[in-house]
Tab-separated table of C-alpha atoms and ligand atoms in Angstrom:
chain	number	residue	atom	x	y	z
A	243	MET	CA	-0.036	-0.013	-0.082
A	244	ALA	CA	1.484	3.400	-0.961
A	245	THR	CA	1.608	6.236	1.543
A	246	GLN	CA	-1.640	8.261	2.143
A	247	THR	CA	-2.077	11.497	3.403
A	248	LEU	CA	-4.886	13.472	5.523
A	249	ALA	CA	-4.662	16.940	6.681
A	250	PHE	CA	-6.752	19.484	8.453
A	251	SER	CA	-6.449	22.996	9.611
A	252	ALA	CA	-7.849	23.367	13.367
A	253	PRO	CA	-8.371	26.845	15.226
A	254	SER	CA	-7.393	27.536	18.701
A	255	ASN	CA	-10.552	29.241	20.644
A	256	ILE	CA	-10.807	31.375	23.668
A	257	ALA	CA	-13.205	30.747	26.441
A	258	LEU	CA	-15.754	33.001	28.037
A	259	ILE	CA	-16.940	30.482	30.473
A	260	LYS	CA	-13.589	28.772	31.602
A	261	TYR	CA	-12.897	25.044	31.976
A	262	TRP	CA	-11.008	24.974	35.163
A	263	GLY	CA	-10.845	21.482	37.161
A	264	LYS	CA	-11.298	18.107	35.659
A	265	GLY	CA	-12.142	14.678	36.902
A	266	ILE	CA	-11.281	11.180	35.430
A	267	ASN	CA	-10.952	10.792	31.606
A	268	GLN	CA	-10.425	14.433	31.405
A	269	THR	CA	-14.033	15.357	31.806
A	270	PRO	CA	-14.804	18.808	33.088
A	271	LYS	CA	-15.865	20.103	36.520
A	272	ASN	CA	-17.964	22.586	34.869
A	273	PRO	CA	-19.329	23.449	31.667
A	274	SER	CA	-17.349	25.823	29.182
A	275	LEU	CA	-18.071	27.839	26.311
A	276	SER	CA	-15.686	29.419	23.827
A	277	PHE	CA	-15.523	30.754	20.289
A	278	SER	CA	-12.988	29.355	17.651
A	279	LEU	CA	-10.417	31.780	16.494
A	280	LYS	CA	-9.688	32.724	12.774
A	281	ASN	CA	-6.402	33.243	12.239
A	282	ALA	CA	-4.555	31.199	15.172
A	283	VAL	CA	-4.689	27.633	13.627
A	284	THR	CA	-2.613	24.608	13.466
A	285	LYS	CA	-2.302	22.787	10.108
A	286	THR	CA	-1.254	19.169	10.656
A	287	SER	CA	-0.652	16.499	7.778
A	288	LEU	CA	-0.680	12.873	8.696
A	289	ASP	CA	0.863	10.445	6.261
A	290	PHE	CA	0.109	6.642	6.820
A	291	LEU	CA	0.520	3.447	5.596
A	292	LYS	CA	0.326	0.081	6.867
A	293	LYS	CA	2.861	-0.999	9.716
A	294	GLU	CA	5.638	-3.121	9.187
A	295	GLU	CA	7.046	-5.434	12.048
A	296	GLY	CA	9.315	-3.091	14.408
A	297	GLN	CA	8.243	0.080	12.602
A	298	ALA	CA	7.536	3.068	15.206
A	299	ALA	CA	3.937	3.833	15.671
A	300	PHE	CA	4.461	7.678	14.644
A	301	THR	CA	7.088	10.117	13.874
A	302	PHE	CA	6.509	13.791	14.402
A	303	SER	CA	7.982	17.101	13.108
A	304	PHE	CA	6.816	20.539	14.147
A	305	GLU	CA	7.652	23.359	11.608
A	306	GLY	CA	10.204	21.210	9.947
A	307	LYS	CA	12.018	20.085	13.496
A	308	SER	CA	11.726	17.101	15.570
A	309	GLU	CA	10.285	18.770	18.662
A	310	ARG	CA	10.391	16.166	21.562
A	311	LYS	CA	8.495	18.197	24.125
A	312	PHE	CA	5.458	17.694	22.380
A	313	HIS	CA	5.831	13.957	21.994
A	314	PRO	CA	4.129	12.851	25.447
A	315	LYS	CA	0.899	14.568	24.490
A	316	ILE	CA	1.005	13.250	20.974
A	317	GLU	CA	1.905	9.766	22.135
A	318	SER	CA	-1.005	9.997	24.468
A	319	LEU	CA	-3.666	11.157	21.819
A	320	PHE	CA	-2.359	8.153	19.649
A	321	ALA	CA	-2.925	5.724	22.457
A	322	SER	CA	-6.163	7.220	22.869
A	323	ALA	CA	-7.074	7.102	19.223
A	324	PHE	CA	-5.908	3.077	19.102
A	325	GLU	CA	-8.199	2.553	22.392
A	326	LEU	CA	-11.105	3.974	20.614
A	327	TYR	CA	-10.188	2.728	17.053
A	328	PRO	CA	-7.968	-0.489	17.523
A	329	THR	CA	-7.684	-1.020	13.658
A	330	LEU	CA	-5.651	2.375	13.537
A	331	ALA	CA	-2.780	0.580	15.422
A	332	ASP	CA	-2.117	-1.355	12.089
A	333	TYR	CA	-0.583	1.908	10.631
A	334	SER	CA	2.441	3.703	10.836
A	335	PHE	CA	2.268	7.605	10.876
A	336	GLN	CA	4.419	10.471	10.073
A	337	LEU	CA	2.983	13.897	11.536
A	338	GLN	CA	3.820	17.416	10.461
A	339	SER	CA	2.461	20.217	11.913
A	340	GLU	CA	2.761	24.014	12.005
A	341	ASN	CA	1.085	27.217	13.840
A	342	THR	CA	0.187	30.407	12.171
A	343	PHE	CA	0.636	32.177	15.551
A	344	PRO	CA	3.762	32.686	17.433
A	345	HIS	CA	4.426	30.097	20.308
A	346	SER	CA	3.838	31.201	24.044
A	347	THR	CA	1.644	34.139	23.677
A	348	GLY	CA	-1.187	32.538	25.613
A	349	ILE	CA	-2.824	31.370	22.614
A	350	ALA	CA	-3.624	27.656	23.465
A	351	SER	CA	-1.745	25.649	20.952
A	352	SER	CA	-2.517	22.269	22.352
A	353	ALA	CA	-6.136	23.133	21.627
A	354	SER	CA	-5.525	23.644	18.037
A	355	SER	CA	-2.976	21.047	17.674
A	356	MET	CA	-4.790	18.324	19.441
A	357	ALA	CA	-8.035	19.303	17.426
A	358	ALA	CA	-6.095	19.025	14.130
A	359	LEU	CA	-4.662	15.524	14.915
A	360	SER	CA	-7.967	14.430	16.063
A	361	LEU	CA	-9.685	15.371	12.905
A	362	CYS	CA	-6.900	13.585	11.012
A	363	LEU	CA	-7.153	10.564	13.232
A	364	THR	CA	-11.176	10.344	13.030
A	365	SER	CA	-11.173	11.052	9.414
A	366	LEU	CA	-9.092	7.917	8.891
A	367	ALA	CA	-11.167	5.724	11.091
A	368	LYS	CA	-14.397	7.245	9.163
A	369	ASN	CA	-12.520	6.319	5.872
A	370	LEU	CA	-11.971	2.868	7.217
A	371	HIS	CA	-15.653	2.504	7.838
A	372	LEU	CA	-14.997	2.013	11.627
A	373	PRO	CA	-17.977	2.824	14.046
A	374	LEU	CA	-17.291	6.343	15.173
A	375	VAL	CA	-17.374	6.839	19.011
A	376	THR	CA	-20.410	9.322	19.003
A	377	GLY	CA	-21.866	7.963	15.507
A	378	GLU	CA	-21.204	11.458	14.026
A	379	PHE	CA	-17.515	12.768	12.545
A	380	LEU	CA	-17.051	16.370	14.128
A	381	SER	CA	-18.460	15.228	17.707
A	382	SER	CA	-16.145	12.051	17.492
A	383	ALA	CA	-13.387	14.324	16.580
A	384	SER	CA	-14.105	16.458	19.441
A	385	PHE	CA	-14.272	13.256	21.999
A	386	LEU	CA	-10.762	12.312	20.831
A	387	ALA	CA	-9.348	15.658	20.984
A	388	ARG	CA	-10.804	16.168	24.447
A	389	LEU	CA	-8.603	13.024	25.555
A	390	GLY	CA	-5.625	15.065	24.421
A	391	SER	CA	-6.454	18.549	25.949
A	392	GLY	CA	-9.727	19.485	27.316
A	393	SER	CA	-10.000	22.774	25.743
A	394	ALA	CA	-9.323	20.723	22.306
A	395	ALA	CA	-12.553	19.532	22.548
A	396	ARG	CA	-14.247	22.860	21.773
A	397	SER	CA	-11.821	23.169	18.506
A	398	THR	CA	-13.469	20.970	16.167
A	399	TYR	CA	-16.157	23.618	15.227
A	400	GLY	CA	-16.412	27.145	14.034
A	401	GLY	CA	-18.040	29.809	15.981
A	402	PHE	CA	-19.402	29.181	19.409
A	403	THR	CA	-19.165	25.881	21.205
A	404	ILE	CA	-20.084	24.435	24.597
A	405	TRP	CA	-18.287	21.647	26.266
A	406	GLY	CA	-19.659	20.007	29.716
A	407	ARG	CA	-22.926	19.079	30.822
A	408	THR	CA	-25.120	22.110	31.817
A	409	ARG	CA	-28.630	22.428	33.024
A	410	HIS	CA	-29.067	25.361	30.447
A	411	TYR	CA	-28.307	23.406	27.050
A	412	PRO	CA	-29.644	19.852	27.543
A	413	GLN	CA	-27.732	18.373	24.277
A	414	ALA	CA	-24.257	19.618	26.032
A	415	SER	CA	-22.072	16.525	27.095
A	416	ASP	CA	-18.904	16.078	29.318
A	417	GLU	CA	-17.357	13.711	26.598
A	418	TYR	CA	-17.272	16.280	23.564
A	419	ALA	CA	-18.086	19.651	22.615
A	420	ILE	CA	-21.482	20.750	20.726
A	421	ASP	CA	-21.839	23.778	18.129
A	422	VAL	CA	-24.170	26.138	19.528
A	423	ASN	CA	-24.137	28.898	16.880
A	424	GLU	CA	-27.926	28.301	15.940
A	425	MET	CA	-28.967	29.909	19.426
A	426	VAL	CA	-26.627	32.942	18.963
A	427	HIS	CA	-28.205	36.323	17.975
A	428	SER	CA	-27.003	37.509	14.667
A	429	SER	CA	-25.516	40.781	15.939
A	430	MET	CA	-23.093	38.530	18.222
A	431	LYS	CA	-21.798	36.476	15.399
A	432	LYS	CA	-19.044	38.614	14.259
A	433	LEU	CA	-16.508	39.258	17.243
A	434	GLY	CA	-12.863	40.672	17.289
A	435	ASP	CA	-10.479	39.249	19.631
A	436	SER	CA	-7.261	41.500	20.094
A	437	ILE	CA	-4.989	39.913	22.185
A	438	LEU	CA	-2.815	42.376	23.873
A	439	ILE	CA	0.754	40.599	24.803
A	440	VAL	CA	1.932	41.564	28.352
A	441	SER	CA	4.232	38.674	28.311
A	442	SER	CA	5.386	35.878	25.772
A	443	LYS	CA	7.127	34.027	28.260
A	444	GLU	CA	6.472	30.426	28.836
A	445	LYS	CA	3.469	29.910	31.351
A	446	THR	CA	4.558	29.707	34.951
A	447	LEU	CA	1.723	27.427	35.594
A	448	GLY	CA	0.927	24.735	33.074
A	449	SER	CA	-2.507	23.933	32.660
A	450	SER	CA	-2.446	20.515	34.177
A	451	ALA	CA	-1.039	21.606	37.281
A	452	GLY	CA	-3.595	24.590	37.224
A	453	HIS	CA	-6.447	22.255	37.020
A	454	ARG	CA	-4.844	20.222	39.834
A	455	LEU	CA	-5.003	23.147	41.983
A	456	MET	CA	-8.985	22.800	41.940
A	457	ASN	CA	-8.815	19.643	43.710
A	458	ASP	CA	-8.318	21.059	47.049
A	459	ASN	CA	-9.477	24.464	46.557
A	460	PRO	CA	-11.878	25.276	49.253
A	461	TYR	CA	-14.361	27.161	46.954
A	462	ALA	CA	-14.301	24.507	44.289
A	463	ASN	CA	-17.839	23.580	44.403
A	464	THR	CA	-19.286	26.881	44.581
A	465	ARG	CA	-17.124	27.532	41.701
A	466	PHE	CA	-18.645	24.666	39.572
A	467	LEU	CA	-22.125	25.897	40.350
A	468	GLN	CA	-21.451	29.359	39.818
A	469	ALA	CA	-19.910	28.590	36.449
A	470	ASP	CA	-23.177	26.743	35.377
A	471	VAL	CA	-25.367	29.920	36.536
A	472	LEU	CA	-22.930	32.244	34.547
A	473	MET	CA	-23.369	29.878	31.656
A	474	GLY	CA	-27.172	30.293	32.005
A	475	GLU	CA	-26.865	33.991	31.960
A	476	LEU	CA	-24.313	34.088	29.264
A	477	LEU	CA	-26.646	32.109	26.899
A	478	SER	CA	-29.453	34.216	27.624
A	479	SER	CA	-27.603	37.444	26.795
A	480	MET	CA	-26.504	35.747	23.213
A	481	LYS	CA	-30.102	34.514	22.399
A	482	THR	CA	-31.351	38.147	22.680
A	483	GLY	CA	-27.838	40.179	21.624
A	484	ASP	CA	-27.570	41.790	24.945
A	485	PHE	CA	-23.774	42.863	24.551
A	486	GLU	CA	-23.595	44.782	27.856
A	487	LYS	CA	-24.867	41.830	29.882
A	488	TRP	CA	-22.632	39.568	27.791
A	489	GLY	CA	-19.453	41.460	28.561
A	490	GLU	CA	-20.350	42.106	32.294
A	491	ILE	CA	-20.555	38.061	32.637
A	492	VAL	CA	-17.428	37.553	30.570
A	493	GLU	CA	-15.363	39.877	32.446
A	494	LYS	CA	-16.813	38.596	35.814
A	495	GLU	CA	-15.717	35.099	34.692
A	496	ALA	CA	-12.353	36.027	33.730
A	497	LEU	CA	-11.525	37.567	36.928
A	498	GLY	CA	-13.293	34.865	38.962
A	499	LEU	CA	-10.626	32.411	37.274
A	500	HIS	CA	-7.712	34.555	38.592
A	501	ALA	CA	-9.622	35.071	42.070
A	502	LEU	CA	-9.581	31.113	42.246
A	503	MET	CA	-5.853	30.835	41.650
A	504	LEU	CA	-5.449	33.393	44.298
A	505	LEU	CA	-7.447	31.432	46.657
A	506	SER	CA	-5.872	28.010	45.769
A	507	GLU	CA	-2.751	26.217	47.619
A	508	SER	CA	0.046	27.758	46.116
A	509	SER	CA	-1.754	30.825	45.201
A	510	PRO	CA	-0.030	31.782	41.719
A	511	ILE	CA	-0.618	35.300	40.764
A	512	LEU	CA	-0.524	35.063	36.982
A	513	LEU	CA	-1.493	38.650	36.210
A	514	LYS	CA	1.010	41.342	35.804
A	515	PRO	CA	1.005	45.196	36.961
A	516	ALA	CA	0.563	45.820	33.157
A	517	SER	CA	-2.322	43.196	32.869
A	518	LEU	CA	-4.258	45.387	35.464
A	519	GLU	CA	-3.269	48.558	33.802
A	520	LEU	CA	-5.104	47.463	30.531
A	521	ILE	CA	-7.977	46.195	32.431
A	522	THR	CA	-8.397	49.723	34.002
A	523	LEU	CA	-7.845	51.396	30.641
A	524	ILE	CA	-10.514	49.125	28.910
A	525	ARG	CA	-12.988	49.974	31.595
A	526	GLU	CA	-12.143	53.799	31.260
A	527	PHE	CA	-12.352	53.573	27.518
A	528	ARG	CA	-15.608	51.727	27.688
A	529	LYS	CA	-17.236	54.485	29.699
A	530	GLU	CA	-16.226	57.284	28.085
A	531	SER	CA	-17.018	56.030	24.375
A	532	SER	CA	-20.034	53.941	25.326
A	533	LEU	CA	-18.310	51.453	23.039
A	534	PRO	CA	-19.103	47.510	23.796
A	535	VAL	CA	-15.345	46.739	24.304
A	536	TYR	CA	-14.805	43.905	27.163
A	537	PHE	CA	-12.058	41.717	28.050
A	538	THR	CA	-11.436	37.963	29.065
A	539	ILE	CA	-8.052	36.426	30.268
A	540	ASP	CA	-6.863	33.093	30.239
A	541	ALA	CA	-4.387	31.385	32.877
A	542	GLY	CA	-1.726	33.930	31.873
A	543	PRO	CA	-1.106	37.728	31.921
A	544	ASN	CA	-2.294	38.610	28.540
A	545	ILE	CA	-5.608	40.536	27.816
A	546	HIS	CA	-8.123	39.450	25.038
A	547	LEU	CA	-10.109	42.329	23.968
A	548	LEU	CA	-13.506	41.440	22.754
A	549	TYR	CA	-15.612	43.696	20.765
A	550	PRO	CA	-18.209	43.621	17.817
A	551	LEU	CA	-16.106	43.587	14.486
A	552	GLU	CA	-17.807	46.526	13.222
A	553	ILE	CA	-15.938	48.838	15.886
A	554	LYS	CA	-12.470	47.305	14.821
A	555	SER	CA	-11.003	50.687	13.721
A	556	LYS	CA	-12.044	52.407	16.861
A	557	VAL	CA	-10.681	49.717	18.973
A	558	GLN	CA	-7.590	49.594	16.913
A	559	GLN	CA	-7.128	53.460	17.622
A	560	PHE	CA	-7.509	52.687	21.386
A	561	ILE	CA	-5.042	50.228	21.366
A	562	THR	CA	-2.282	52.497	19.683
A	563	ASP	CA	-3.291	55.474	21.591
A	564	ARG	CA	-3.572	53.955	25.165
A	565	CYS	CA	-2.321	50.188	25.361
A	566	LEU	CA	0.671	49.494	23.311
A	567	LYS	CA	3.132	51.267	25.841
A	568	HIS	CA	2.048	48.544	28.367
A	569	LEU	CA	2.671	45.627	26.184
A	570	GLU	CA	5.974	43.513	25.550
A	571	ASN	CA	7.153	45.006	22.417
A	572	ALA	CA	4.115	46.407	21.556
A	573	MET	CA	2.897	43.166	20.631
A	574	VAL	CA	-0.741	42.718	19.504
A	575	ILE	CA	-2.456	39.745	17.870
A	576	HIS	CA	-5.491	40.483	15.976
A	577	ASP	CA	-7.796	37.618	15.652
A	578	GLU	CA	-11.546	37.335	15.252
A	579	ILE	CA	-14.426	34.514	15.458
A	580	GLY	CA	-13.475	32.065	12.884
A	581	PRO	CA	-15.575	29.417	10.711
A	582	GLY	CA	-13.815	26.223	12.342
A	583	PRO	CA	-11.585	23.502	11.127
A	584	TYR	CA	-11.291	22.382	7.251
A	585	SER	CA	-9.475	19.537	5.442
A	586	LEU	CA	-6.418	20.728	3.396
B	229	DP6	C1	-7.749	28.392	31.258
B	229	DP6	O1	-7.343	22.311	27.889
B	229	DP6	O2	-5.142	23.348	28.584
B	229	DP6	O3	-7.551	27.884	29.097
B	229	DP6	O4	-7.020	19.372	29.805
B	229	DP6	O5	-4.906	19.812	31.084
B	229	DP6	O6	-4.758	20.192	28.341
B	229	DP6	P1	-5.858	20.302	29.584
B	229	DP6	O7	-5.934	21.879	29.835
B	229	DP6	P2	-6.227	23.016	28.886
B	229	DP6	O8	-7.173	23.934	29.974
B	229	DP6	C2	-7.536	25.357	29.536
B	229	DP6	C3	-7.520	26.315	30.586
B	229	DP6	C4	-8.213	27.594	30.289
B	229	DP6	C5	-9.597	27.587	30.335
B	229	DP6	C6	-10.511	27.166	29.003
B	229	DP6	O9	-10.011	27.281	27.752
B	229	DP6	O10	-11.398	26.740	29.026
């Protein structure tokens, strides 16, 4: 059999309600909601052929180089894929991957990379007519991606997705994410996300260690319940297109994530003085301009500025006039809500 290739582009995503705390099999302790980005994507191509005796299960190169540090995650994703689809273990794989965004800017590369690889492997399972784990392609790819990295479950779709059971969306599942674009008001479907880079240093708190902090955080159960309450409120604001309410909840949730960290055992402080300066500037600008400009923050110091795309030029002006001096090398990554993965 000659070598065959499958290739996918998959986006990173930004969570508005955050996944923070996990149980067995990488199931989330609370529901999360995110939107997929347009420009920040991983492109992965997977060459495969029937394995010969003694041949390695996979080789991997990232942007042309063999990056050992990514191996454990990839190895574990292949192991999960072989468990779901044992026939895939008969193949040997050559994996090549590249990101369209700079490394260590707080954009979750594990989400896009695990999603891209999961789409390739699920596509192979589908082509081989193996029964897919959920019975459907995208949610099966999401299921596998989740096993690689929780937030990757949300990167097998475009636009808005929910991952994790919630009483506000009965179809939602802990095992895979679902597409929820259908319920979103048309005025909210075109969002900008300008990422203000306060620091591009490697994260001081890896996500696995971060999730673990929730295991003995005394406020954990309250947080998990509260995340579901915020999910309900966020969904209603998205149904009606109430941007003000939406932004209020998104900011409350982002600061809540950092408050949780401060309340956990080692109390890591991930925000930097410049992050706080920017938050203040954004709130001042919103007040004086009456423009719907809000922020969210992941487990790091960088600030994601969220706004309707129609006011992009005004937001860019605000960034140039007031924010650049607080950023590392005046670095801003302009992104926006994106259409999701596609096969290459
Ligand atoms: C703060 O998905 O990176 O970005 O499942 O251990 O790979 P693992 O964690 P990961 O955690 C993401 C945490 C977050 C919030 C979010 O994206 O929901």
